[in-house]
Short mmCIF file of C-alpha atoms in Angstrom, two decimals:
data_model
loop_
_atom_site.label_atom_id
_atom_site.label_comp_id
_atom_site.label_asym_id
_atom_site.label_seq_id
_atom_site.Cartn_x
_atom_site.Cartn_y
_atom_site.Cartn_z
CA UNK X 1 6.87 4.59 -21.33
CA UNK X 2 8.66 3.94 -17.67
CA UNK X 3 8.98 0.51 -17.22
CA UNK X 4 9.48 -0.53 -13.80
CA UNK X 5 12.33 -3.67 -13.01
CA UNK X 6 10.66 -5.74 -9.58
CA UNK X 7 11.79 -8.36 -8.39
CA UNK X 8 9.14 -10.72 -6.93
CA UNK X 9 10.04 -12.92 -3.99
CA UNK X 10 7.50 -15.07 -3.00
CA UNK X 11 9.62 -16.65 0.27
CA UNK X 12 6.93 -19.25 2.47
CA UNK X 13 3.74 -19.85 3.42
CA UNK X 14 1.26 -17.58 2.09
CA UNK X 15 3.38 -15.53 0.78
CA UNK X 16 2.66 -17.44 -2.63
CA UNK X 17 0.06 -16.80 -2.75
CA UNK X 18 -0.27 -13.34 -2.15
CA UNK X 19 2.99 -11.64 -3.89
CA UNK X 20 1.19 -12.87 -6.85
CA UNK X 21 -1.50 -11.34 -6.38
CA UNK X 22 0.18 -7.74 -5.80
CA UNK X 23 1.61 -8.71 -9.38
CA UNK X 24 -1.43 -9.05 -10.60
CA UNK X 25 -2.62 -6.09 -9.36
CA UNK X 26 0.06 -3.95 -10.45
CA UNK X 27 -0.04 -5.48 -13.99
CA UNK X 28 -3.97 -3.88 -13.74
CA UNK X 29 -2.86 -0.66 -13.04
CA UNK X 30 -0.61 -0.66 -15.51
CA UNK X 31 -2.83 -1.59 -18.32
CA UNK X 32 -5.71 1.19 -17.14
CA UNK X 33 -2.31 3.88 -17.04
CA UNK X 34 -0.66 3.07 -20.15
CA UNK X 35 1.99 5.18 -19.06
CA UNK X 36 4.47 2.87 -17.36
CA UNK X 37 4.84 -0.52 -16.96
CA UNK X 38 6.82 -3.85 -14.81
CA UNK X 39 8.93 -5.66 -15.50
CA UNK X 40 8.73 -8.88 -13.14
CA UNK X 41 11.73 -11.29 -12.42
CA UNK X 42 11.06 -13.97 -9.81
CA UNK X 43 13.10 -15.51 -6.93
CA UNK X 44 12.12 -18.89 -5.38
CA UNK X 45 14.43 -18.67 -2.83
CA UNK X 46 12.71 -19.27 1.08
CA UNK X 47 12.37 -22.73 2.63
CA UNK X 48 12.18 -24.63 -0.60
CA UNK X 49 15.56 -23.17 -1.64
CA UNK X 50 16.63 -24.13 1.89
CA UNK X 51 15.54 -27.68 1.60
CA UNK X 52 17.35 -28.16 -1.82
CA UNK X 53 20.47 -26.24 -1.36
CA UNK X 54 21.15 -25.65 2.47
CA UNK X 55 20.49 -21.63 2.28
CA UNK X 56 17.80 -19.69 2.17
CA UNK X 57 18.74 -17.54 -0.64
CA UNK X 58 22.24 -17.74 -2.74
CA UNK X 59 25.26 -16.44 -1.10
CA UNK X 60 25.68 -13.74 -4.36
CA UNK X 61 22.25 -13.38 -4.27
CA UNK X 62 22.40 -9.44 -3.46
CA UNK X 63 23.77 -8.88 -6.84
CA UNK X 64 20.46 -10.24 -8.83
CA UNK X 65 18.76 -7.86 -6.71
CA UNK X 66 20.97 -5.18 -6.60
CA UNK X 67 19.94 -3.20 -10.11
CA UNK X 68 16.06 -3.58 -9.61
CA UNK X 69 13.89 -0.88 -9.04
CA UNK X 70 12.06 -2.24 -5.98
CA UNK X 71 11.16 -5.46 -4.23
CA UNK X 72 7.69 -7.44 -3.83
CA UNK X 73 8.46 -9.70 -0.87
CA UNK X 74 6.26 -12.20 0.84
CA UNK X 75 7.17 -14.09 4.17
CA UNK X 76 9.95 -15.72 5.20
CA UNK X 77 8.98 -18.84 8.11
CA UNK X 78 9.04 -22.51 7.77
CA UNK X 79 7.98 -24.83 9.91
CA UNK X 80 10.78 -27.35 9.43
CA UNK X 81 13.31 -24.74 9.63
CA UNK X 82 14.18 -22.43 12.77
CA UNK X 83 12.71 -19.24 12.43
CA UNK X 84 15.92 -17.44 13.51
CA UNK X 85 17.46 -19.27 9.67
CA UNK X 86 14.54 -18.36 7.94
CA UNK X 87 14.68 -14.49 9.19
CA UNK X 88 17.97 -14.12 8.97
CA UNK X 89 18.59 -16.26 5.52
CA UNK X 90 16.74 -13.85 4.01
CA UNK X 91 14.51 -10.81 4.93
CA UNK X 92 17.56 -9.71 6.70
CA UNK X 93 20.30 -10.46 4.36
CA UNK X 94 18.25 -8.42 2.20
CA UNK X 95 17.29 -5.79 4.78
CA UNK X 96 20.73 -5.29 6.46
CA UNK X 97 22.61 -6.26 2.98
CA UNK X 98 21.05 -3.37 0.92
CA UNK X 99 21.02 -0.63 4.73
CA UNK X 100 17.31 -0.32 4.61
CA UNK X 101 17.50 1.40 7.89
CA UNK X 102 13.80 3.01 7.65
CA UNK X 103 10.85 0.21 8.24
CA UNK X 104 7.28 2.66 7.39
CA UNK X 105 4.30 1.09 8.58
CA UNK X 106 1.43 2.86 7.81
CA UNK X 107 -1.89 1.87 9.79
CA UNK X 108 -4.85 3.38 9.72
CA UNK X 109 -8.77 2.12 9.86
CA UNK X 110 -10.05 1.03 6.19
CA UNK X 111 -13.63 1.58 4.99
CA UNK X 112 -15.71 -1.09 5.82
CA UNK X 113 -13.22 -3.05 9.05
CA UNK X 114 -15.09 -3.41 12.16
CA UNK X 115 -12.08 -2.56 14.37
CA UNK X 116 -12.00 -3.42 17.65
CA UNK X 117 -11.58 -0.39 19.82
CA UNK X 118 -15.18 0.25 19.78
CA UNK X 119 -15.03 4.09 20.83
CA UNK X 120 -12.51 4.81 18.12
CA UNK X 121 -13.62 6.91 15.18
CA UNK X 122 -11.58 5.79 11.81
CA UNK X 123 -10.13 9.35 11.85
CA UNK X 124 -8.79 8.47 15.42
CA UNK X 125 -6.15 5.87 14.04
CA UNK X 126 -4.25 7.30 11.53
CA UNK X 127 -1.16 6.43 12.19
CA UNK X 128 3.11 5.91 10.29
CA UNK X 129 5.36 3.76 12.90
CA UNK X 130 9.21 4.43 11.77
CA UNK X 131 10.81 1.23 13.01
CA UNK X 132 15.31 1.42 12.91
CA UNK X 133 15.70 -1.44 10.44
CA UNK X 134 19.53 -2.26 10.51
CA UNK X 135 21.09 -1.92 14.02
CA UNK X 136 19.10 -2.01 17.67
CA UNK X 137 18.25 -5.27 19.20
CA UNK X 138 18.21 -6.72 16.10
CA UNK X 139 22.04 -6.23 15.11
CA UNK X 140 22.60 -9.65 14.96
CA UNK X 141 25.80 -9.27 17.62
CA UNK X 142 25.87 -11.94 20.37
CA UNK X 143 26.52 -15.36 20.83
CA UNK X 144 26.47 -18.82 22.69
CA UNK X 145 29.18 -20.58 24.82
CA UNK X 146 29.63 -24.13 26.69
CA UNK X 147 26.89 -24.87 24.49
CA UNK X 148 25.22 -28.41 26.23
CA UNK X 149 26.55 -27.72 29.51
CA UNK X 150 24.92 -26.10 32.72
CA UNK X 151 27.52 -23.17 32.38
CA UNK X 152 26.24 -22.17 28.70
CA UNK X 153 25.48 -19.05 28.42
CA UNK X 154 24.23 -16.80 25.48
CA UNK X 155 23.82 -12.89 24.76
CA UNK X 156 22.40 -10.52 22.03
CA UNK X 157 23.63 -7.18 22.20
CA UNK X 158 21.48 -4.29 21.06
CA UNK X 159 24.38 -2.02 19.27
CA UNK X 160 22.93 1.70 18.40
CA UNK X 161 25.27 3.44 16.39
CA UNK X 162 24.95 7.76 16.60
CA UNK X 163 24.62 7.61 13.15
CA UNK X 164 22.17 5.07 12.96
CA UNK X 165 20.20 6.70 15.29
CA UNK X 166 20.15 9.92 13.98
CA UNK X 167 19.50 9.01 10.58
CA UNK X 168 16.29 7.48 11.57
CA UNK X 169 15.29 10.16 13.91
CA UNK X 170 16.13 12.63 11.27
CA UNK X 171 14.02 10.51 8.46
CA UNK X 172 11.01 10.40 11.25
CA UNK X 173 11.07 13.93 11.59
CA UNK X 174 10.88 14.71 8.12
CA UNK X 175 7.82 12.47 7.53
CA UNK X 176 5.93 13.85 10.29
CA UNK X 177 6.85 17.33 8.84
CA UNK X 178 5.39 16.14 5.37
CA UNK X 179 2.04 15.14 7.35
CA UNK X 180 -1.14 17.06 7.98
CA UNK X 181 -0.18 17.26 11.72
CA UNK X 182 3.24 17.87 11.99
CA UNK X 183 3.68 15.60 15.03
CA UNK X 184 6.04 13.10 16.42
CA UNK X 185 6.22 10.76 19.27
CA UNK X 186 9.51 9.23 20.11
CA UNK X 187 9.13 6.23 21.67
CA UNK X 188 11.93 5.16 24.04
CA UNK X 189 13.11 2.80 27.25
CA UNK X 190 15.82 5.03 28.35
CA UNK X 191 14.46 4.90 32.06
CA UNK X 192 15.76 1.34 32.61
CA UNK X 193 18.20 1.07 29.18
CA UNK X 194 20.89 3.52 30.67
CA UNK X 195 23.32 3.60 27.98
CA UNK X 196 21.67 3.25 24.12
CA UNK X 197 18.20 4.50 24.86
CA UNK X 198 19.57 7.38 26.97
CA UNK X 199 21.48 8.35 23.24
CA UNK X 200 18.42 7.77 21.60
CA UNK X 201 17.13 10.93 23.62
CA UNK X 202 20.29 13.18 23.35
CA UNK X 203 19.87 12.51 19.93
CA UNK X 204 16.00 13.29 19.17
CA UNK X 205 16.61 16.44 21.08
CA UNK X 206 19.38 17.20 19.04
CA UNK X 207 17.79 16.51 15.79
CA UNK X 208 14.32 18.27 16.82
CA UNK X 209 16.22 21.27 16.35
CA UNK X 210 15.91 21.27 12.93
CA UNK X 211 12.33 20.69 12.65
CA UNK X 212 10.90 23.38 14.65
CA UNK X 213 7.40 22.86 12.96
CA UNK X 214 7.31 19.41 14.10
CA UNK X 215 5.31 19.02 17.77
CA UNK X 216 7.15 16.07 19.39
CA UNK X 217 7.29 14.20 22.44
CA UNK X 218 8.66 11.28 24.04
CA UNK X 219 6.95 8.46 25.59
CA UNK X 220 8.52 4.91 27.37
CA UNK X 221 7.75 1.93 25.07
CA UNK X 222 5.16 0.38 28.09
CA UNK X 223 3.23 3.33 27.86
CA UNK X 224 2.96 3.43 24.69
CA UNK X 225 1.07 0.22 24.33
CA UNK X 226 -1.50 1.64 26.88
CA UNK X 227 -1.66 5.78 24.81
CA UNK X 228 -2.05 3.59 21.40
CA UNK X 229 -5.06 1.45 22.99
CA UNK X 230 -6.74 4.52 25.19
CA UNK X 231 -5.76 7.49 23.50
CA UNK X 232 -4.97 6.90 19.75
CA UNK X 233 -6.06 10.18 18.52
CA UNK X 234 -3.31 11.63 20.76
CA UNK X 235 -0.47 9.61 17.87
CA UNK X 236 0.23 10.43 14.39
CA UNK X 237 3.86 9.99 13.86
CA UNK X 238 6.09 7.61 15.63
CA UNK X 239 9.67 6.24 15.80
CA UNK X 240 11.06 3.21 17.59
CA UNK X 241 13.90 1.07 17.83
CA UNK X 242 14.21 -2.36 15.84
CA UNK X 243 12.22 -4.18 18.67
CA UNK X 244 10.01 -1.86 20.16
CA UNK X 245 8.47 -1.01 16.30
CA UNK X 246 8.10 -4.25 15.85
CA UNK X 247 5.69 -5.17 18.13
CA UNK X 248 3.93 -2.07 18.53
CA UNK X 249 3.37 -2.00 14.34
CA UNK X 250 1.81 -5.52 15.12
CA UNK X 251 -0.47 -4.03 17.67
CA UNK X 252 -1.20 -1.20 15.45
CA UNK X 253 -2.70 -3.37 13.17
CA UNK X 254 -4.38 -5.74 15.19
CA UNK X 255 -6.00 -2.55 16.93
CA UNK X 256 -7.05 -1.00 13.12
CA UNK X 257 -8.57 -4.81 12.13
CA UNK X 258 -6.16 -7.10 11.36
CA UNK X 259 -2.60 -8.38 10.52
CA UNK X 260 -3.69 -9.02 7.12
CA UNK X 261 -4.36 -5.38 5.98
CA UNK X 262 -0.95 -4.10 7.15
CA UNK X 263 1.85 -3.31 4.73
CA UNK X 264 5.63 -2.19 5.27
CA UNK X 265 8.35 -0.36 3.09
CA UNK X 266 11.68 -0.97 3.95
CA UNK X 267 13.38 1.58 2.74
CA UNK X 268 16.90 2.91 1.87
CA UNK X 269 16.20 6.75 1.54
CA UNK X 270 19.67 7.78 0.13
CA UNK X 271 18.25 5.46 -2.77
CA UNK X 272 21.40 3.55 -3.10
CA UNK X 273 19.68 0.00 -3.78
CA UNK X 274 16.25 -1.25 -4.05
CA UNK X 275 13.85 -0.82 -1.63
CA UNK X 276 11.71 -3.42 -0.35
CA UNK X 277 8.11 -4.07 0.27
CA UNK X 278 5.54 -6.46 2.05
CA UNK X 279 2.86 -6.95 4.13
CA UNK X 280 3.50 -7.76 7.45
CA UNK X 281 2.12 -11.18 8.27
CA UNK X 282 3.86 -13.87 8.55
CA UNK X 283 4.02 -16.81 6.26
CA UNK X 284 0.57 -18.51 8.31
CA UNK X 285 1.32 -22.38 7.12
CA UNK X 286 -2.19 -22.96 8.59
CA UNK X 287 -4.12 -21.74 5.85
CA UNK X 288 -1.50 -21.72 3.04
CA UNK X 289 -2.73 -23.47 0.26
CA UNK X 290 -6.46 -22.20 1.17
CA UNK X 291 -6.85 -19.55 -0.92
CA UNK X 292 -8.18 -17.87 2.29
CA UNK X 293 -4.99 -15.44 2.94
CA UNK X 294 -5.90 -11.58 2.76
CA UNK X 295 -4.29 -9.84 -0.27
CA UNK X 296 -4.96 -6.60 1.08
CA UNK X 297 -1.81 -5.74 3.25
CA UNK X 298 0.20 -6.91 -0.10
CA UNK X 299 -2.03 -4.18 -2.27
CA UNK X 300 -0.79 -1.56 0.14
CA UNK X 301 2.57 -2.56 0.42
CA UNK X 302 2.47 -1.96 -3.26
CA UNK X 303 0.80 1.44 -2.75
CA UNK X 304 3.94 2.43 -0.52
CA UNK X 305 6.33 1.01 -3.51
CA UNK X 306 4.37 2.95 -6.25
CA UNK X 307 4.74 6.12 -4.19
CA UNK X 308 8.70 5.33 -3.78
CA UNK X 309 8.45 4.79 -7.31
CA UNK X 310 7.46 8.31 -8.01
CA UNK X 311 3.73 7.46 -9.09
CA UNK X 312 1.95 9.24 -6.90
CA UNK X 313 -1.36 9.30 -9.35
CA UNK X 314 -1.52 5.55 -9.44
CA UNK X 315 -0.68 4.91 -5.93
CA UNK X 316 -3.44 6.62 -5.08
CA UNK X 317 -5.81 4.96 -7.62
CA UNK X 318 -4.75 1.65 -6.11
CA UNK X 319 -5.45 2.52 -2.75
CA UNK X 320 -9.01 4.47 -3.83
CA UNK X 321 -9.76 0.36 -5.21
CA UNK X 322 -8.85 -1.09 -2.26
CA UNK X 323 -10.90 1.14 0.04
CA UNK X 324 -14.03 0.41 -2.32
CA UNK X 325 -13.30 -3.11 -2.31
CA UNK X 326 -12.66 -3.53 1.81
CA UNK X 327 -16.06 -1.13 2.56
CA UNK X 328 -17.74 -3.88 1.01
CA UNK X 329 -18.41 -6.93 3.78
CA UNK X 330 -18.51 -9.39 1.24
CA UNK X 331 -15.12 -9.32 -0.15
CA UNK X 332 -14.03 -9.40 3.82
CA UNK X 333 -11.31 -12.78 3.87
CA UNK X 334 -11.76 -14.92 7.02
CA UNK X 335 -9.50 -12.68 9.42
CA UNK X 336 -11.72 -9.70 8.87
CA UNK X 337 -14.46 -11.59 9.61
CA UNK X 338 -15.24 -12.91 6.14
CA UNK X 339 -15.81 -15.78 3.60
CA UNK X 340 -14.13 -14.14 0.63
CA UNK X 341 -11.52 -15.88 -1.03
CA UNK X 342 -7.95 -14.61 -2.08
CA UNK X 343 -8.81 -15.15 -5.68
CA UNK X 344 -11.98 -12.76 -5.10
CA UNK X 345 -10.73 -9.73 -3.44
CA UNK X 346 -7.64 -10.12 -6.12
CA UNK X 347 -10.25 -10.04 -9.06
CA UNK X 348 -12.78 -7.10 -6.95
CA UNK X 349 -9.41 -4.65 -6.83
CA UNK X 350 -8.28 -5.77 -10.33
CA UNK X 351 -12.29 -4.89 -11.89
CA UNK X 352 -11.87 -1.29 -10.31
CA UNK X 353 -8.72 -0.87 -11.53
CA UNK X 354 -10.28 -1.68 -15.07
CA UNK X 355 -13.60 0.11 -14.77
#
């Protein structure tokens, strides 16, 4: 039997209280397989750690990690604490620290979610966003000067690599090749970023090349917003930069339900180190504690590790659960419109697992 080494990392907020219940979950599936199982280590680290030891996460804290098979990761966000510490104390030490350059985010219209784009059939909005996960606006270059006086000034550069470019474009390509459709849109700014985004192109032309089953197209980032809202049948594929993924996989979910139903895999293709997976939500303070967050964008996110994991069979059985258990209105948590409890749609996906 394959037993499966995850490490579980809880981080803030609600993500307590749902990274336990993808454990919980998983340990399910595992007892109706009976032909692999985990192996769970967890990490409090977040803004607990921070409060008690100045960091978010130990500064050799790569190396627990490091030999895992995959990671179950929550939310990082603290009220107390900047958010620009919390994000970069952890999800990207993590992220950057392990070069999980491809962010996959899924989205696509669940049985039984009364989206809101009203003329929008389910089969309308299926959707993968490839978000650049390790350079981009988000490469962490910049700084501040005459800090406190009215000369200060501060930058962030966005630094795009070739190579980090065209690994990404080449790993979007490839997906959309895998998919029923065989289509991509590149999503760029390159009319009014002169420099980066104008490589970004060069470079998705050059790569396209290779893929000459793959329909593609390119589409400015503004625009994009508007084709996703009026014309979402017209997407299947997509790949952005750091920033521009980022939001538009947050207005991909919103537009197939909700936040809470939304999962990510951050992923290091090449396989060199783990991989990492969460929902995307953020760690909501509001109702932590509530046992009112929805579990369901953490079941998913599991569904993307089990398939990096090579079980393709249970990956799908998990995500067959989780459709029966979001078609039914009743085990709909409060930002679907519901009353269910955390607890309950935990126990609903668990019981099919089980039947």
């Amino acid at each position: 039997m394959k037993t499966y080494r995850i490490a579980t990392i809880p981080g803030d907020g609600i993500g307590k209280e749902v990274v336990p219940a993808g454990q919980q979950v998983l340990q399910a599936l595992a007892q109706a397989n009976k032909t692999f199982a985990f192996e769970f280590e967890h990490f409090d680290w977040g803004g607990d750690h921070h409060r008690a030891h100045g960091v978010m996460m130990p500064a050799d804290g790569l190396d627990a990690l490091r030999h895992k098979d995959a990671i179950l990761f929550g939310s990082a966000g603290d009220p107390d604490i900047p958010d620009h510490i919390t994000l970069w104390g952890l999800r990207l030490k993590i992220c950057q620290g392990f070069d999980q350059y491809a962010n996959v985010r899924p989205t696509r219209i669940l049985p039984g979610i009364d989206a809101p784009l009203k003329r929008c059939r389910p089969e309308d909005l299926n959707w993968v966003i490839v978000r650049e996960n390790s350079e981009g606006e988000y490469s962490g270059v910049g700084g501040r000067v005459h800090q406190g006086h009215p000369i200060e000034a501060a930058c962030d550069v966005s630094m795009m690599t070739r190579a980090g470019v065209e690994r990404v474009i080449r790993f979007a390509f490839k997906l959309a090749q895998s998919r029923p459709r065989k289509q991509l849109t590149v999503i760029t700014k390159s009319n009014a970023q002169r420099h980066a985004m104008v490589m970004w192109d060069e470079v998705a032309q050059e790569v396209s090349q290779d893929f000459p089953d793959v329909k593609w197209d390119k589409e400015i980032v503004d625009a994009a917003t508007a084709r996703m809202v009026n014309r979402p049948a017209s997407l299947d594929t997509i790949v952005a930069t750091n920033l521009h993924a980022d939001i538009l996989s947050d207005l991909a979910a919103a537009l197939a339900g909700s936040l809470g139903i939304a999962p990510t895999a951050n992923l290091d293709p090449e396989r060199r180190y783990p991989s990492m997976f969460e929902p995307i939500h953020g760690s909501a303070f509001d109702i932590m504690g509530k046992g009112l967050a929805n579990p369901v964008g953490t079941f998913w996110s599991c569904v993307l590790m089990l398939e990096h994991l090579g079980e393709a069979e249970a990956a799908r059985q998990l995500m067959a659960a989780v459709e029966q258990v979001t078609a039914n209105p009743a085990l709909h948590t409060g930002d679907l419109g519901g009353r269910a409890t955390t607890a309950q749609v935990t126990e609903a996906v668990c019981a099919r697992l089980l039947a």
